[in-house]
Amino acid sequence: MGAVKSKRVPRAVREQQMLDAAVLTFARRGYRAASMDEIAELAGVSKPLVYLYLNSKEDLFNTVIRRESAALVAAVTSAVEPGAAADRQLCSGLKGFFAHTAEHPYGWAVLHQQARTHGEPFAREVAALRAEIVAFVTELLGAAAKEAGCVGELVEREVAGLAHALVGAAESLAEWANVRTDEGASGDPEHPSAKDTAATMMNFAWMGLNQLMGGERWVPGGLVDHESRSCARR
Amino acid sequence: MGAVKSKRVPRAVREQQMLDAAVLTFARRGYRAASMDEIAELAGVSKPLVYLYLNSKEDLFNTVIRRESAALVAAVTSAVEPGAAADRQLCSGLKGFFAHTAEHPYGWAVLHQQARTHGEPFAREVAALRAEIVAFVTELLGAAAKEAGCVGELVEREVAGLAHALVGAAESLAEWANVRTDEGASGDPEHPSAKDTAATMMNFAWMGLNQLMGGERWVPGGLVDHESRSCARR
C-alpha cells in the first residue's frame, strides 16, 4: 500500500472524503459513467485505497446511498420542533427537507435520480428511505387530524393517501428547485431559497390552491390575507 | 415464418397484442427478468415473430414506454373539459389521470417504476412525458390564477413550482393506490376508486390540509361543509 500518502489521516476521515468525492462524481457523471479513477483523484487518494476501503463501485454506490439517506432523514426529523402544533411541525420538517436538498444538491441527485435509475437493489434502498419519510409524515398528519378533532372524518386511509401526496409533492418540488440551480439561476435573486420553496409547498399543502389564488397565505395558527407572511418570510 | 399460425391477423393488431403482453411481463417481472419467450407465449405468437416485428427487447421496451406515455397523456388531456373553470378542468384532469392509472396498473408500473429504474435512455423518455404533463398543469394553473385575478400575486415562478408539486403529488398517490390494489384490496369496499383518489387529491390541492381537517371539502365553485360532496361523490 505504498500509494497511501498521508498515513496520519484516520481511516474514518479518509472514507468520508472518498464518499464526498463519490457523491459528486455519481451526481455529475451518472452511475455508469462515473469512474473510480475520477473518484480517487477527487478524494486525493490512490485508486487501490478506494478499493481497499470501499470494496467495489457497486458497494461504494450503496454506501453513498445509505449515508445520504441517513443524512436526509436526520435533517428532516431534527428540523421538527417536538411538541409544537402539527402544522408548525410539518412546516419545519419541510423547511428542513428543502434546506438539506438545496445544501446537498449532489446527494439529492444521487438519491432521487441515480439510485432509482440504476437497477433494483439501489432502487430498493431509496424505497426504504421514502417509506420512512412517508411514515413520519403520516404520523404528523394523524396528529394534526386529531388536534383538529376530525378523527372520524379524515379517516386513516385518507391520512395515508395525503402523506403520499405530500411527500411526492415535496420530492418533485425539490427536484425542480435544484434543476433551476443547475441552470445557473443560483445567484439570481429570483431563484427560490429553501425557505421560499418550503413556503410554496406549505401554502400549497396547508392552504390549498384556492386560497392561494385568492391571495391568502398560511401562517402558523390561522388564516391571513396576502399582506401577511408565511412560515418563511417572502 | 412457419411459426406464424394465423396469417389473417393484420400486423398492426398483432403488434398491439405483443405490446400488451410486453407491458404485463415487464410490469410483473421487471425489465431485466422479463423474457422474450414469455412475451411471445402470452401474445400467442412465436418468438421470431416478436423479433421480426419489434426488433429487440430494448426496442420493445422503448415502444411500450412510448405507447403507454401517449395513452396516459391522451387520457389526461381528453378528460379535461375545454372552456370550463380552471378548478373543474384540474379536477377532471386528475380524475382522468387516476382512472387511467387504475385501469392500466401495468402500464403505470412500467412508466413509473420500470422505465425509471433501467438506465438513462428509458428514464429520458419518461422525463419527456412528465415535462409534457407539467407544462399542461402549469398552463391550467396559470389560467386559474388569471381567473382569480392574481397574476401579479401568484408569479409565474410560483405557478411552475406548484405545477411540479401537483404532478409529484398525483404520481405518488397513483403509485400508492395501485400498490394497495396489488395487495389484493381491490375487491375491498374500503379500497379507494379513481374517483376517491381524485377527490382526495383535489381536496388536498384545492382546499389545503387545513380546511380538509376542518371538515371542509372542495366542490366546483365554492366552499362547503363536510356534509356536502366533492367533485367525486364520496
Short mmCIF file of C-alpha atoms in Angstrom, two decimals:
data_model
loop_
_atom_site.label_atom_id
_atom_site.label_comp_id
_atom_site.label_asym_id
_atom_site.label_seq_id
_atom_site.Cartn_x
_atom_site.Cartn_y
_atom_site.Cartn_z
CA MET A 1 0.00 0.00 0.00
CA GLY A 2 2.83 2.35 -0.92
CA ALA A 3 0.37 4.66 -2.64
CA VAL A 4 -1.10 5.79 0.68
CA LYS A 5 0.46 9.20 1.06
CA SER A 6 -0.72 10.58 4.39
CA LYS A 7 -0.98 7.71 6.82
CA ARG A 8 -1.89 10.02 9.67
CA VAL A 9 -5.37 10.73 8.29
CA PRO A 10 -7.64 8.32 10.19
CA ARG A 11 -9.49 5.74 8.10
CA ALA A 12 -12.91 7.13 9.07
CA VAL A 13 -11.96 10.60 7.83
CA ARG A 14 -10.47 9.21 4.60
CA GLU A 15 -13.62 7.21 3.98
CA GLN A 16 -15.81 10.29 4.32
CA GLN A 17 -13.55 12.13 1.85
CA MET A 18 -13.93 9.26 -0.60
CA LEU A 19 -17.70 9.26 -0.13
CA ASP A 20 -17.86 13.03 -0.68
CA ALA A 21 -15.93 12.60 -3.92
CA ALA A 22 -18.16 9.70 -4.93
CA VAL A 23 -21.39 11.68 -4.34
CA LEU A 24 -20.13 14.49 -6.57
CA THR A 25 -18.94 12.12 -9.28
CA PHE A 26 -22.08 9.94 -9.35
CA ALA A 27 -24.32 13.01 -9.43
CA ARG A 28 -22.34 14.71 -12.22
CA ARG A 29 -21.50 11.75 -14.45
CA GLY A 30 -24.23 9.27 -13.61
CA TYR A 31 -23.57 5.89 -12.02
CA ARG A 32 -22.40 4.13 -15.16
CA ALA A 33 -20.05 6.80 -16.49
CA ALA A 34 -18.53 7.56 -13.07
CA SER A 35 -15.00 6.15 -12.86
CA MET A 36 -13.13 5.01 -9.77
CA ASP A 37 -10.11 6.92 -11.15
CA GLU A 38 -12.00 10.18 -11.01
CA ILE A 39 -13.35 9.45 -7.52
CA ALA A 40 -9.87 8.61 -6.21
CA GLU A 41 -8.36 11.70 -7.82
CA LEU A 42 -11.07 13.97 -6.41
CA ALA A 43 -10.57 12.44 -2.94
CA GLY A 44 -6.78 12.86 -3.26
CA VAL A 45 -6.06 9.17 -2.71
CA SER A 46 -4.93 6.25 -4.82
CA LYS A 47 -7.46 4.03 -6.57
CA PRO A 48 -6.28 0.89 -4.71
CA LEU A 49 -7.03 2.66 -1.42
CA VAL A 50 -10.61 3.34 -2.57
CA TYR A 51 -11.00 -0.36 -3.40
CA LEU A 52 -9.36 -1.36 -0.11
CA TYR A 53 -11.72 0.79 1.95
CA LEU A 54 -14.94 0.57 -0.04
CA ASN A 55 -14.56 -2.65 -1.99
CA SER A 56 -16.19 -2.03 -5.39
CA LYS A 57 -18.01 0.65 -7.36
CA GLU A 58 -21.29 -1.07 -6.54
CA ASP A 59 -20.51 -1.18 -2.82
CA LEU A 60 -19.32 2.42 -2.91
CA PHE A 61 -22.61 3.47 -4.54
CA ASN A 62 -24.56 1.54 -1.92
CA THR A 63 -22.59 3.17 0.90
CA VAL A 64 -23.21 6.59 -0.65
CA ILE A 65 -26.95 5.92 -0.87
CA ARG A 66 -27.07 4.81 2.78
CA ARG A 67 -25.06 7.81 4.00
CA GLU A 68 -27.13 10.32 2.01
CA SER A 69 -30.40 8.67 3.08
CA ALA A 70 -29.44 8.80 6.74
CA ALA A 71 -28.39 12.45 6.44
CA LEU A 72 -31.69 13.38 4.79
CA VAL A 73 -33.80 11.58 7.38
CA ALA A 74 -31.76 13.20 10.18
CA ALA A 75 -32.18 16.67 8.62
CA VAL A 76 -35.96 16.28 8.34
CA THR A 77 -36.58 14.75 11.74
CA SER A 78 -34.23 17.08 13.63
CA ALA A 79 -35.82 20.14 11.97
CA VAL A 80 -39.17 19.27 13.51
CA GLU A 81 -39.90 21.01 16.79
CA PRO A 82 -41.25 18.29 19.08
CA GLY A 83 -44.47 19.16 20.85
CA ALA A 84 -45.36 22.05 18.51
CA ALA A 85 -48.70 22.19 16.69
CA ALA A 86 -48.88 19.79 13.76
CA ASP A 87 -48.86 22.49 11.07
CA ARG A 88 -45.74 24.05 12.61
CA GLN A 89 -44.11 20.63 12.75
CA LEU A 90 -44.95 19.95 9.12
CA CYS A 91 -43.68 23.35 8.05
CA SER A 92 -40.41 22.99 9.93
CA GLY A 93 -39.97 19.44 8.59
CA LEU A 94 -40.48 20.74 5.04
CA LYS A 95 -38.04 23.58 5.66
CA GLY A 96 -35.51 21.01 6.90
CA PHE A 97 -36.11 18.91 3.78
CA PHE A 98 -35.75 21.77 1.30
CA ALA A 99 -32.75 23.25 3.15
CA HIS A 100 -30.97 19.90 3.15
CA THR A 101 -31.70 19.12 -0.51
CA ALA A 102 -30.62 22.65 -1.51
CA GLU A 103 -27.40 22.42 0.52
CA HIS A 104 -26.68 18.91 -0.74
CA PRO A 105 -27.88 19.01 -4.35
CA TYR A 106 -25.48 16.20 -5.34
CA GLY A 107 -26.63 13.96 -2.53
CA TRP A 108 -30.23 14.60 -3.53
CA ALA A 109 -29.46 13.92 -7.21
CA VAL A 110 -27.89 10.59 -6.25
CA LEU A 111 -30.93 9.59 -4.18
CA HIS A 112 -33.66 10.96 -6.39
CA GLN A 113 -32.24 10.26 -9.85
CA GLN A 114 -29.21 7.98 -9.88
CA ALA A 115 -30.26 5.47 -7.25
CA ARG A 116 -33.66 4.95 -8.87
CA THR A 117 -32.26 4.73 -12.39
CA HIS A 118 -29.66 2.00 -11.98
CA GLY A 119 -31.36 -1.23 -11.08
CA GLU A 120 -33.42 -2.78 -8.39
CA PRO A 121 -31.07 -3.21 -5.38
CA PHE A 122 -30.34 0.55 -5.35
CA ALA A 123 -33.96 1.45 -6.03
CA ARG A 124 -34.97 -0.69 -3.05
CA GLU A 125 -32.68 1.28 -0.70
CA VAL A 126 -34.31 4.51 -1.79
CA ALA A 127 -37.78 2.99 -1.50
CA ALA A 128 -36.97 2.15 2.14
CA LEU A 129 -35.89 5.75 2.80
CA ARG A 130 -39.07 7.02 1.19
CA ALA A 131 -41.22 4.66 3.28
CA GLU A 132 -39.55 6.01 6.42
CA ILE A 133 -40.33 9.61 5.48
CA VAL A 134 -43.91 8.75 4.46
CA ALA A 135 -44.44 7.03 7.84
CA PHE A 136 -43.14 10.12 9.64
CA VAL A 137 -45.45 12.43 7.66
CA THR A 138 -48.42 10.08 8.17
CA GLU A 139 -47.83 10.30 11.91
CA LEU A 140 -47.70 14.12 11.78
CA LEU A 141 -50.87 14.31 9.70
CA GLY A 142 -52.61 11.86 12.01
CA ALA A 143 -51.68 14.10 14.95
CA ALA A 144 -52.90 17.18 13.05
CA ALA A 145 -56.21 15.47 12.29
CA LYS A 146 -56.56 14.52 15.93
CA GLU A 147 -55.76 18.08 17.04
CA ALA A 148 -58.43 19.34 14.66
CA GLY A 149 -60.85 16.83 16.18
CA CYS A 150 -61.61 15.17 12.87
CA VAL A 151 -60.54 11.61 13.63
CA GLY A 152 -63.77 10.13 12.33
CA GLU A 153 -63.86 12.49 9.40
CA LEU A 154 -60.39 12.26 7.96
CA VAL A 155 -60.10 8.52 8.12
CA GLU A 156 -56.80 6.72 8.47
CA ARG A 157 -56.84 5.70 4.82
CA GLU A 158 -57.12 9.29 3.68
CA VAL A 159 -54.31 10.39 6.00
CA ALA A 160 -52.05 7.78 4.41
CA GLY A 161 -53.03 8.97 0.93
CA LEU A 162 -52.39 12.58 1.87
CA ALA A 163 -48.98 11.69 3.30
CA HIS A 164 -48.04 10.08 -0.03
CA ALA A 165 -49.32 13.13 -1.89
CA LEU A 166 -47.33 15.48 0.35
CA VAL A 167 -44.09 13.51 0.03
CA GLY A 168 -44.47 13.22 -3.75
CA ALA A 169 -45.11 16.95 -4.00
CA ALA A 170 -42.06 17.80 -1.88
CA GLU A 171 -39.77 15.48 -3.89
CA SER A 172 -40.93 16.92 -7.16
CA LEU A 173 -40.54 20.49 -5.91
CA ALA A 174 -37.02 19.82 -4.57
CA GLU A 175 -36.01 18.37 -7.93
CA TRP A 176 -37.41 21.41 -9.74
CA ALA A 177 -35.67 23.86 -7.37
CA ASN A 178 -32.33 22.08 -7.85
CA VAL A 179 -32.62 21.89 -11.64
CA ARG A 180 -33.07 25.65 -11.59
CA THR A 181 -29.89 25.93 -9.52
CA ASP A 182 -28.01 23.77 -12.04
CA GLU A 183 -29.15 26.07 -14.81
CA GLY A 184 -27.17 28.84 -13.12
CA ALA A 185 -30.12 30.62 -11.56
CA SER A 186 -28.49 30.31 -8.15
CA GLY A 187 -27.03 33.82 -7.99
CA ASP A 188 -30.31 35.13 -9.40
CA PRO A 189 -32.39 36.99 -6.78
CA GLU A 190 -35.39 35.34 -8.47
CA HIS A 191 -34.09 31.90 -7.51
CA PRO A 192 -36.20 30.34 -4.76
CA SER A 193 -34.38 29.71 -1.50
CA ALA A 194 -35.13 26.69 0.70
CA LYS A 195 -37.38 28.93 2.76
CA ASP A 196 -39.26 30.11 -0.32
CA THR A 197 -39.66 26.56 -1.54
CA ALA A 198 -40.89 25.41 1.87
CA ALA A 199 -43.33 28.33 1.93
CA THR A 200 -44.65 27.49 -1.56
CA MET A 201 -45.08 23.88 -0.50
CA MET A 202 -46.68 24.72 2.81
CA ASN A 203 -49.03 27.20 1.21
CA PHE A 204 -49.99 24.60 -1.34
CA ALA A 205 -50.43 21.83 1.21
CA TRP A 206 -51.97 23.75 4.05
CA MET A 207 -53.94 26.49 2.35
CA GLY A 208 -54.79 24.87 -0.96
CA LEU A 209 -54.61 26.41 -4.40
CA ASN A 210 -57.97 28.07 -4.00
CA GLN A 211 -56.93 30.20 -1.04
CA LEU A 212 -53.54 30.77 -2.55
CA MET A 213 -55.08 32.25 -5.66
CA GLY A 214 -57.33 34.39 -3.54
CA GLY A 215 -54.13 35.91 -2.11
CA GLU A 216 -54.25 34.11 1.23
CA ARG A 217 -51.14 32.65 2.80
CA TRP A 218 -50.50 30.16 5.54
CA VAL A 219 -49.24 31.39 8.89
CA PRO A 220 -48.89 29.25 11.99
CA GLY A 221 -52.21 29.35 13.76
CA GLY A 222 -54.59 30.86 11.25
CA LEU A 223 -55.63 32.46 8.01
CA VAL A 224 -54.18 35.74 6.84
CA ASP A 225 -54.54 37.90 3.77
CA HIS A 226 -51.77 38.38 1.24
CA GLU A 227 -50.16 41.22 3.20
CA SER A 228 -49.17 38.81 5.96
CA ARG A 229 -46.28 36.43 5.87
CA SER A 230 -45.95 32.66 5.95
CA CYS A 231 -43.60 30.45 7.95
CA ALA A 232 -40.79 31.64 5.71
CA ARG A 233 -40.77 35.36 5.11
CA ARG A 234 -41.42 36.01 1.46
CA MET B 1 -42.02 -17.83 -40.85
CA GLY B 2 -43.75 -21.20 -40.48
CA ALA B 3 -44.45 -20.47 -36.82
CA VAL B 4 -46.95 -17.74 -37.69
CA LYS B 5 -50.22 -19.51 -37.10
CA SER B 6 -52.93 -17.06 -38.09
CA LYS B 7 -51.68 -15.08 -41.06
CA ARG B 8 -55.00 -13.31 -41.36
CA VAL B 9 -54.41 -11.19 -38.24
CA PRO B 10 -53.13 -7.82 -39.54
CA ARG B 11 -49.65 -6.81 -38.47
CA ALA B 12 -50.91 -3.73 -36.57
CA VAL B 13 -53.24 -5.89 -34.49
CA ARG B 14 -50.53 -8.49 -33.84
CA GLU B 15 -48.16 -5.75 -32.73
CA GLN B 16 -50.65 -4.39 -30.23
CA GLN B 17 -51.12 -7.92 -28.85
CA MET B 18 -47.36 -8.24 -28.46
CA LEU B 19 -47.16 -4.85 -26.75
CA ASP B 20 -50.00 -5.80 -24.38
CA ALA B 21 -48.11 -8.96 -23.46
CA ALA B 22 -44.89 -6.99 -23.03
CA VAL B 23 -46.49 -4.42 -20.69
CA LEU B 24 -47.79 -7.19 -18.46
CA THR B 25 -44.49 -9.07 -18.46
CA PHE B 26 -42.27 -6.02 -17.84
CA ALA B 27 -44.52 -4.83 -15.01
CA ARG B 28 -44.67 -8.25 -13.35
CA ARG B 29 -41.11 -9.46 -13.81
CA GLY B 30 -39.16 -6.23 -14.17
CA TYR B 31 -37.28 -5.27 -17.33
CA ARG B 32 -34.26 -7.46 -16.74
CA ALA B 33 -36.02 -10.66 -15.73
CA ALA B 34 -38.68 -10.36 -18.44
CA SER B 35 -38.06 -12.91 -21.21
CA MET B 36 -38.97 -12.66 -24.88
CA ASP B 37 -40.18 -16.28 -24.60
CA GLU B 38 -42.76 -15.31 -22.02
CA ILE B 39 -43.88 -12.27 -24.01
CA ALA B 40 -44.27 -14.34 -27.19
CA GLU B 41 -46.17 -17.07 -25.36
CA LEU B 42 -48.51 -14.57 -23.69
CA ALA B 43 -49.15 -12.90 -27.05
CA GLY B 44 -49.79 -16.30 -28.65
CA VAL B 45 -47.10 -15.86 -31.29
CA SER B 46 -43.63 -17.26 -31.98
CA LYS B 47 -40.55 -15.57 -30.57
CA PRO B 48 -39.07 -14.94 -34.06
CA LEU B 49 -42.22 -13.02 -34.97
CA VAL B 50 -41.75 -10.74 -31.93
CA TYR B 51 -38.17 -10.07 -33.04
CA LEU B 52 -39.28 -9.55 -36.64
CA TYR B 53 -41.93 -7.00 -35.66
CA LEU B 54 -40.29 -5.27 -32.71
CA ASN B 55 -36.59 -5.90 -33.25
CA SER B 56 -35.10 -6.40 -29.76
CA LYS B 57 -36.06 -6.45 -26.09
CA GLU B 58 -34.69 -2.92 -25.75
CA ASP B 59 -36.69 -1.63 -28.74
CA LEU B 60 -39.77 -3.47 -27.47
CA PHE B 61 -39.39 -1.76 -24.07
CA ASN B 62 -38.98 1.61 -25.77
CA THR B 63 -42.08 1.04 -27.92
CA VAL B 64 -44.02 0.04 -24.79
CA ILE B 65 -42.91 3.21 -22.97
CA ARG B 66 -43.94 5.40 -25.92
CA ARG B 67 -47.32 3.69 -26.30
CA GLU B 68 -48.11 3.88 -22.57
CA SER B 69 -46.94 7.52 -22.37
CA ALA B 70 -49.12 8.55 -25.30
CA ALA B 71 -52.12 6.72 -23.79
CA LEU B 72 -51.64 8.46 -20.43
CA VAL B 73 -51.28 11.93 -21.96
CA ALA B 74 -54.36 11.29 -24.13
CA ALA B 75 -56.37 10.11 -21.08
CA VAL B 76 -55.47 13.22 -19.08
CA THR B 77 -55.95 15.80 -21.82
CA SER B 78 -59.17 14.29 -23.17
CA ALA B 79 -60.65 14.15 -19.65
CA VAL B 80 -60.37 17.92 -19.34
CA GLU B 81 -63.49 19.83 -20.32
CA PRO B 82 -62.28 22.69 -22.50
CA GLY B 83 -63.58 26.10 -21.53
CA ALA B 84 -64.63 25.05 -18.01
CA ALA B 85 -63.39 26.90 -14.91
CA ALA B 86 -59.79 26.07 -14.05
CA ASP B 87 -60.61 24.13 -10.88
CA ARG B 88 -63.10 21.97 -12.80
CA GLN B 89 -60.51 21.39 -15.51
CA LEU B 90 -57.91 20.39 -12.94
CA CYS B 91 -60.32 18.07 -11.17
CA SER B 92 -61.41 16.37 -14.38
CA GLY B 93 -57.78 16.05 -15.50
CA LEU B 94 -56.89 14.42 -12.17
CA LYS B 95 -59.89 12.10 -12.47
CA GLY B 96 -58.68 11.15 -15.95
CA PHE B 97 -55.19 10.51 -14.60
CA PHE B 98 -56.29 8.35 -11.67
CA ALA B 99 -58.88 6.47 -13.76
CA HIS B 100 -56.27 5.67 -16.42
CA THR B 101 -53.58 4.59 -13.94
CA ALA B 102 -56.11 2.45 -12.06
CA GLU B 103 -57.38 0.82 -15.27
CA HIS B 104 -53.85 0.32 -16.59
CA PRO B 105 -51.85 -0.53 -13.46
CA TYR B 106 -49.27 -2.46 -15.51
CA GLY B 107 -48.76 0.40 -17.94
CA TRP B 108 -48.35 2.77 -15.00
CA ALA B 109 -45.89 0.42 -13.28
CA VAL B 110 -43.80 0.28 -16.47
CA LEU B 111 -43.73 4.08 -16.74
CA HIS B 112 -43.36 4.96 -13.08
CA GLN B 113 -41.09 2.15 -11.88
CA GLN B 114 -39.51 0.08 -14.65
CA ALA B 115 -38.71 2.83 -17.14
CA ARG B 116 -37.02 4.97 -14.49
CA THR B 117 -35.10 2.07 -12.99
CA HIS B 118 -33.34 0.67 -16.04
CA GLY B 119 -30.94 3.23 -17.37
CA GLU B 120 -30.85 6.65 -18.86
CA PRO B 121 -32.36 6.29 -22.35
CA PHE B 122 -35.60 4.90 -20.86
CA ALA B 123 -35.58 7.40 -18.00
CA ARG B 124 -35.28 10.21 -20.56
CA GLU B 125 -38.43 9.05 -22.36
CA VAL B 126 -40.37 9.19 -19.10
CA ALA B 127 -38.87 12.57 -18.21
CA ALA B 128 -40.21 13.91 -21.53
CA LEU B 129 -43.69 12.57 -20.73
CA ARG B 130 -43.53 14.16 -17.30
CA ALA B 131 -42.43 17.50 -18.75
CA GLU B 132 -45.43 17.41 -21.09
CA ILE B 133 -47.84 16.83 -18.21
CA VAL B 134 -46.16 19.50 -16.04
CA ALA B 135 -46.48 22.02 -18.91
CA PHE B 136 -50.17 21.19 -19.25
CA VAL B 137 -50.77 21.64 -15.49
CA THR B 138 -48.73 24.87 -15.46
CA GLU B 139 -50.99 26.22 -18.19
CA LEU B 140 -54.11 25.25 -16.23
CA LEU B 141 -52.79 26.83 -13.03
CA GLY B 142 -51.78 29.95 -14.92
CA ALA B 143 -55.32 30.20 -16.28
CA ALA B 144 -56.75 29.63 -12.79
CA ALA B 145 -54.52 32.38 -11.38
CA LYS B 146 -55.64 34.72 -14.16
CA GLU B 147 -59.31 33.88 -13.50
CA ALA B 148 -58.75 34.66 -9.84
CA GLY B 149 -57.18 37.97 -10.90
CA CYS B 150 -53.91 37.26 -9.08
CA VAL B 151 -51.49 37.47 -11.98
CA GLY B 152 -49.16 39.83 -10.18
CA GLU B 153 -49.57 37.96 -6.93
CA LEU B 154 -49.03 34.39 -7.88
CA VAL B 155 -45.99 34.94 -10.02
CA GLU B 156 -45.08 32.71 -12.93
CA ARG B 157 -42.28 31.12 -10.91
CA GLU B 158 -44.63 30.03 -8.18
CA VAL B 159 -47.13 28.63 -10.70
CA ALA B 160 -44.34 26.46 -12.16
CA GLY B 161 -43.38 25.28 -8.65
CA LEU B 162 -46.99 24.48 -7.82
CA ALA B 163 -47.39 22.53 -11.05
CA HIS B 164 -44.37 20.39 -10.11
CA ALA B 165 -45.79 19.88 -6.63
CA LEU B 166 -49.17 18.87 -8.02
CA VAL B 167 -47.74 16.40 -10.54
CA GLY B 168 -45.44 14.87 -7.91
CA ALA B 169 -48.34 14.51 -5.51
CA ALA B 170 -50.52 12.84 -8.15
CA GLU B 171 -47.78 10.39 -9.20
CA SER B 172 -47.11 9.41 -5.63
CA LEU B 173 -50.81 8.97 -4.88
CA ALA B 174 -51.35 6.84 -8.00
CA GLU B 175 -48.48 4.59 -7.01
CA TRP B 176 -49.89 4.20 -3.51
CA ALA B 177 -53.39 3.45 -4.81
CA ASN B 178 -52.03 0.78 -7.18
CA VAL B 179 -49.82 -0.84 -4.55
CA ARG B 180 -52.94 -1.21 -2.45
CA THR B 181 -54.65 -2.86 -5.44
CA ASP B 182 -51.73 -5.26 -5.83
CA GLU B 183 -52.06 -6.20 -2.20
CA GLY B 184 -55.50 -7.56 -3.06
CA ALA B 185 -57.50 -4.69 -1.63
CA SER B 186 -59.23 -4.27 -4.98
CA GLY B 187 -62.42 -6.12 -4.10
CA ASP B 188 -62.41 -4.40 -0.72
CA PRO B 189 -65.12 -1.74 -0.38
CA GLU B 190 -62.51 0.26 1.58
CA HIS B 191 -60.30 0.39 -1.49
CA PRO B 192 -60.20 3.89 -2.98
CA SER B 193 -61.61 4.16 -6.50
CA ALA B 194 -60.14 6.50 -9.10
CA LYS B 195 -62.87 8.96 -8.17
CA ASP B 196 -61.99 8.73 -4.47
CA THR B 197 -58.32 9.19 -5.22
CA ALA B 198 -59.05 12.19 -7.44
CA ALA B 199 -61.23 13.65 -4.71
CA THR B 200 -58.51 13.17 -2.06
CA MET B 201 -56.01 14.81 -4.38
CA MET B 202 -58.31 17.65 -5.34
CA ASN B 203 -59.25 18.29 -1.74
CA PHE B 204 -55.60 18.36 -0.82
CA ALA B 205 -54.59 20.59 -3.72
CA TRP B 206 -57.55 22.92 -3.85
CA MET B 207 -58.68 23.15 -0.26
CA GLY B 208 -55.46 22.50 1.60
CA LEU B 209 -54.94 20.29 4.62
CA ASN B 210 -56.15 22.96 6.98
CA GLN B 211 -59.65 23.13 5.50
CA LEU B 212 -59.70 19.40 5.00
CA MET B 213 -59.09 18.83 8.67
CA GLY B 214 -61.75 21.36 9.49
CA GLY B 215 -64.15 19.08 7.63
CA GLU B 216 -64.44 21.22 4.51
CA ARG B 217 -64.44 19.72 1.06
CA TRP B 218 -63.90 21.09 -2.39
CA VAL B 219 -66.87 21.48 -4.72
CA PRO B 220 -66.80 23.22 -8.06
CA GLY B 221 -67.48 26.86 -7.43
CA GLY B 222 -67.11 27.27 -3.69
CA LEU B 223 -66.63 26.14 -0.12
CA VAL B 224 -68.90 23.63 1.53
CA ASP B 225 -69.07 21.97 4.89
CA HIS B 226 -68.38 18.27 5.39
CA GLU B 227 -71.97 17.25 4.67
CA SER B 228 -71.56 18.31 1.06
CA ARG B 229 -69.82 16.36 -1.61
CA SER B 230 -66.74 16.94 -3.74
CA CYS B 231 -66.24 16.51 -7.49
CA ALA B 232 -66.35 12.76 -6.97
CA ARG B 233 -69.12 11.60 -4.68
CA ARG B 234 -67.61 10.15 -1.55
#
